[in-house]
Amino acid sequence: MIVILLRPSLRLKKILTSFHAGISDREEFWFNLHGERFIHLQYIAVRREDGTYLGCLEIGQDATYLRSLKDEKRR
């Protein structure tokens, strides 16, 4: 799904500026939404092999279930 953001927040503008300038390639955030859901967001710069900036990939995940995991699962 492609989403065009019409009014990016100041935080997102800073991230995109950093990506354009080549200062960083990845940022991530997590927060509680309405005290019920644990949300994890990742912003990843997409570049050509020569480093030319092409755009930004945003990945959002409801990771609430991760907080309830106990012990380990290796397989």
Coordinates of N, CA, C and O in Angstrom, one line a residue:
M1 N 0.8 -1.2 0.0 CA 0.0 0.0 0.0 C 0.9 1.2 0.0 O 1.9 1.3 0.7
I2 N 0.6 2.2 -0.8 CA 1.3 3.4 -0.9 C 0.5 4.5 -0.3 O -0.7 4.7 -0.6
V3 N 1.0 5.3 0.7 CA 0.3 6.3 1.3 C 1.1 7.6 1.1 O 2.3 7.7 1.3
I4 N 0.4 8.7 0.7 CA 1.1 10.0 0.6 C 0.7 10.8 1.7 O -0.5 11.0 2.0
L5 N 1.6 11.3 2.5 CA 1.4 12.1 3.7 C 1.3 13.5 3.3 O 2.3 14.1 2.8
L6 N 0.2 14.1 3.5 CA 0.0 15.5 3.1 C 0.6 16.5 4.0 O 1.1 17.6 3.6
R7 N 0.5 16.3 5.3 CA 1.1 17.2 6.3 C 2.0 16.4 7.3 O 1.6 16.0 8.3
P8 N 3.3 16.2 6.9 CA 4.1 15.5 7.8 C 4.4 16.3 9.1 O 4.5 17.5 9.1
S9 N 4.6 15.6 10.2 CA 4.9 16.2 11.4 C 6.3 16.8 11.4 O 7.1 16.5 10.5
L10 N 6.6 17.7 12.3 CA 7.9 18.3 12.4 C 9.0 17.2 12.7 O 10.0 17.2 12.1
R11 N 8.7 16.2 13.5 CA 9.6 15.1 13.7 C 9.9 14.3 12.4 O 11.0 14.0 12.1
L12 N 8.8 14.1 11.6 CA 9.0 13.4 10.3 C 9.8 14.2 9.3 O 10.6 13.7 8.6
K13 N 9.6 15.5 9.3 CA 10.3 16.4 8.5 C 11.8 16.3 8.8 O 12.6 16.3 7.9
K14 N 12.1 16.3 10.1 CA 13.5 16.2 10.5 C 14.2 14.9 10.1 O 15.3 14.8 9.6
I15 N 13.4 13.8 10.2 CA 13.9 12.5 9.7 C 14.1 12.5 8.2 O 15.2 12.1 7.8
L16 N 13.2 13.0 7.5 CA 13.4 13.0 6.0 C 14.5 13.9 5.6 O 15.3 13.6 4.7
T17 N 14.7 15.0 6.3 CA 15.8 15.9 6.0 C 17.2 15.2 6.2 O 18.1 15.3 5.5
S18 N 17.2 14.5 7.3 CA 18.4 13.7 7.7 C 18.7 12.6 6.6 O 19.8 12.3 6.3
F19 N 17.6 11.9 6.2 CA 17.8 10.9 5.1 C 18.3 11.5 3.8 O 19.2 11.0 3.2
H20 N 17.7 12.7 3.4 CA 18.1 13.3 2.2 C 19.6 13.7 2.3 O 20.3 13.6 1.3
A21 N 20.0 14.2 3.4 CA 21.4 14.7 3.6 C 22.4 13.5 3.8 O 23.6 13.7 3.8
G22 N 21.9 12.3 4.0 CA 22.8 11.2 4.1 C 23.3 11.0 5.6 O 24.3 10.3 5.8
I23 N 22.7 11.8 6.5 CA 23.1 11.7 7.9 C 22.7 10.4 8.6 O 23.5 9.9 9.4
S24 N 21.5 9.9 8.2 CA 21.1 8.7 8.8 C 20.3 7.9 7.8 O 19.9 8.5 6.7
D25 N 20.0 6.6 8.0 CA 19.3 5.8 7.1 C 18.1 5.1 7.8 O 17.3 4.4 7.2
R26 N 18.0 5.2 9.1 CA 17.0 4.5 9.9 C 16.6 5.2 11.2 O 17.5 5.7 11.9
E27 N 15.4 5.3 11.5 CA 14.9 5.8 12.8 C 13.7 4.9 13.2 O 13.0 4.4 12.4
E28 N 13.6 4.8 14.5 CA 12.4 4.0 15.0 C 11.9 4.6 16.3 O 12.7 5.2 17.1
F29 N 10.6 4.4 16.5 CA 9.9 4.9 17.7 C 9.0 3.8 18.2 O 8.5 3.0 17.4
W30 N 8.6 3.9 19.5 CA 7.6 3.0 20.0 C 6.9 3.8 21.1 O 7.4 4.7 21.7
F31 N 5.6 3.5 21.2 CA 4.8 4.3 22.2 C 3.5 3.5 22.5 O 3.1 2.6 21.7
N32 N 2.8 3.9 23.6 CA 1.5 3.3 23.9 C 0.5 4.2 23.3 O 0.5 5.4 23.4
L33 N -0.5 3.5 22.6 CA -1.6 4.2 22.0 C -2.8 4.0 22.9 O -3.3 2.9 23.0
H34 N -3.3 5.1 23.4 CA -4.5 5.1 24.3 C -4.4 4.1 25.5 O -5.4 3.6 26.0
G35 N -3.2 3.8 25.9 CA -3.0 3.0 27.0 C -3.3 1.5 26.8 O -3.3 0.7 27.7
E36 N -3.6 1.2 25.5 CA -4.1 -0.2 25.2 C -3.2 -0.9 24.2 O -3.0 -2.1 24.3
R37 N -2.6 -0.2 23.3 CA -1.8 -0.8 22.3 C -0.3 -0.3 22.3 O -0.1 0.9 22.5
F38 N 0.6 -1.2 22.0 CA 2.0 -0.9 22.0 C 2.4 -0.8 20.5 O 2.3 -1.8 19.8
I39 N 2.7 0.4 20.0 CA 3.0 0.6 18.6 C 4.5 0.8 18.3 O 5.1 1.5 19.0
H40 N 5.0 0.1 17.3 CA 6.4 0.3 16.9 C 6.4 0.8 15.5 O 5.8 0.2 14.6
L41 N 7.1 1.9 15.2 CA 7.2 2.5 13.9 C 8.7 2.6 13.5 O 9.6 2.9 14.3
Q42 N 9.0 2.2 12.2 CA 10.3 2.3 11.7 C 10.3 3.2 10.4 O 9.3 3.0 9.6
Y43 N 11.2 4.0 10.2 CA 11.4 4.8 9.0 C 12.8 4.4 8.4 O 13.8 4.5 9.1
I44 N 12.8 4.0 7.2 CA 14.0 3.5 6.6 C 14.2 4.2 5.2 O 13.3 4.2 4.4
A45 N 15.4 4.8 5.1 CA 15.7 5.4 3.8 C 15.9 4.4 2.7 O 16.6 3.4 2.9
V46 N 15.4 4.7 1.5 CA 15.6 3.8 0.4 C 16.5 4.5 -0.6 O 16.3 5.7 -0.9
R47 N 17.6 3.8 -0.9 CA 18.6 4.4 -1.7 C 19.0 3.5 -2.9 O 18.9 2.3 -2.8
R48 N 19.5 4.1 -4.0 CA 20.1 3.4 -5.1 C 21.5 2.9 -4.6 O 22.0 3.2 -3.5
E49 N 22.1 2.0 -5.4 CA 23.4 1.4 -5.0 C 24.4 2.5 -4.8 O 25.4 2.4 -4.0
D50 N 24.3 3.6 -5.6 CA 25.3 4.7 -5.5 C 25.0 5.7 -4.3 O 25.7 6.7 -4.2
G51 N 24.0 5.4 -3.5 CA 23.6 6.2 -2.4 C 22.6 7.3 -2.6 O 22.2 8.0 -1.7
T52 N 22.2 7.4 -3.9 CA 21.1 8.4 -4.2 C 19.8 8.1 -3.4 O 19.3 7.0 -3.5
Y53 N 19.3 9.1 -2.7 CA 18.1 8.9 -1.9 C 16.9 8.8 -2.9 O 16.7 9.7 -3.8
L54 N 16.1 7.8 -2.7 CA 14.9 7.6 -3.5 C 13.6 7.9 -2.7 O 12.6 8.3 -3.3
G55 N 13.6 7.6 -1.4 CA 12.4 7.8 -0.7 C 12.5 7.2 0.7 O 13.6 6.8 1.2
C56 N 11.4 7.1 1.4 CA 11.3 6.6 2.7 C 10.3 5.5 2.8 O 9.2 5.6 2.4
L57 N 10.7 4.4 3.5 CA 9.8 3.3 3.8 C 9.3 3.4 5.2 O 10.2 3.5 6.1
E58 N 8.0 3.4 5.5 CA 7.5 3.5 6.8 C 6.9 2.1 7.2 O 6.1 1.6 6.4
I59 N 7.3 1.6 8.3 CA 6.7 0.3 8.7 C 6.1 0.5 10.1 O 6.8 1.0 11.0
G60 N 4.8 0.2 10.2 CA 4.1 0.4 11.5 C 3.6 -1.0 11.9 O 3.1 -1.8 11.1
Q61 N 3.8 -1.3 13.2 CA 3.3 -2.6 13.7 C 2.7 -2.4 15.1 O 3.2 -1.7 16.0
D62 N 1.5 -3.1 15.2 CA 0.9 -3.2 16.6 C 1.7 -4.4 17.2 O 1.5 -5.5 16.9
A63 N 2.6 -4.0 18.1 CA 3.4 -5.0 18.8 C 3.0 -5.3 20.2 O 3.8 -5.8 21.0
T64 N 1.7 -5.1 20.5 CA 1.2 -5.3 21.8 C 1.5 -6.8 22.3 O 1.9 -6.9 23.5
Y65 N 1.3 -7.7 21.5 CA 1.5 -9.1 21.9 C 2.9 -9.4 22.3 O 3.1 -10.3 23.1
L66 N 3.9 -8.7 21.8 CA 5.3 -8.9 22.2 C 5.5 -8.7 23.7 O 6.3 -9.4 24.3
R67 N 4.8 -7.8 24.2 CA 5.0 -7.5 25.7 C 4.5 -8.6 26.5 O 4.8 -8.7 27.7
S68 N 3.6 -9.5 26.0 CA 3.1 -10.6 26.8 C 3.9 -11.9 26.7 O 3.6 -12.8 27.4
L69 N 4.9 -11.9 25.8 CA 5.7 -13.1 25.6 C 6.5 -13.4 26.9 O 7.1 -12.5 27.5
K70 N 6.6 -14.7 27.2 CA 7.4 -15.2 28.3 C 8.4 -16.2 27.8 O 8.3 -16.8 26.8
D71 N 9.5 -16.4 28.5 CA 10.5 -17.3 28.2 C 11.1 -17.2 26.8 O 11.2 -16.0 26.4
E72 N 11.4 -18.3 26.2 CA 12.0 -18.2 24.9 C 11.4 -19.2 23.9 O 10.8 -20.2 24.3
K73 N 11.4 -18.9 22.6 CA 11.0 -19.8 21.6 C 12.1 -19.7 20.5 O 12.3 -18.7 19.9
R74 N 12.8 -20.8 20.3 CA 13.9 -20.9 19.4 C 13.6 -21.5 18.1 O 14.3 -21.4 17.2
R75 N 12.5 -22.2 18.0 CA 12.1 -22.9 16.7 C 10.7 -22.6 16.4 O 9.8 -22.5 17.0

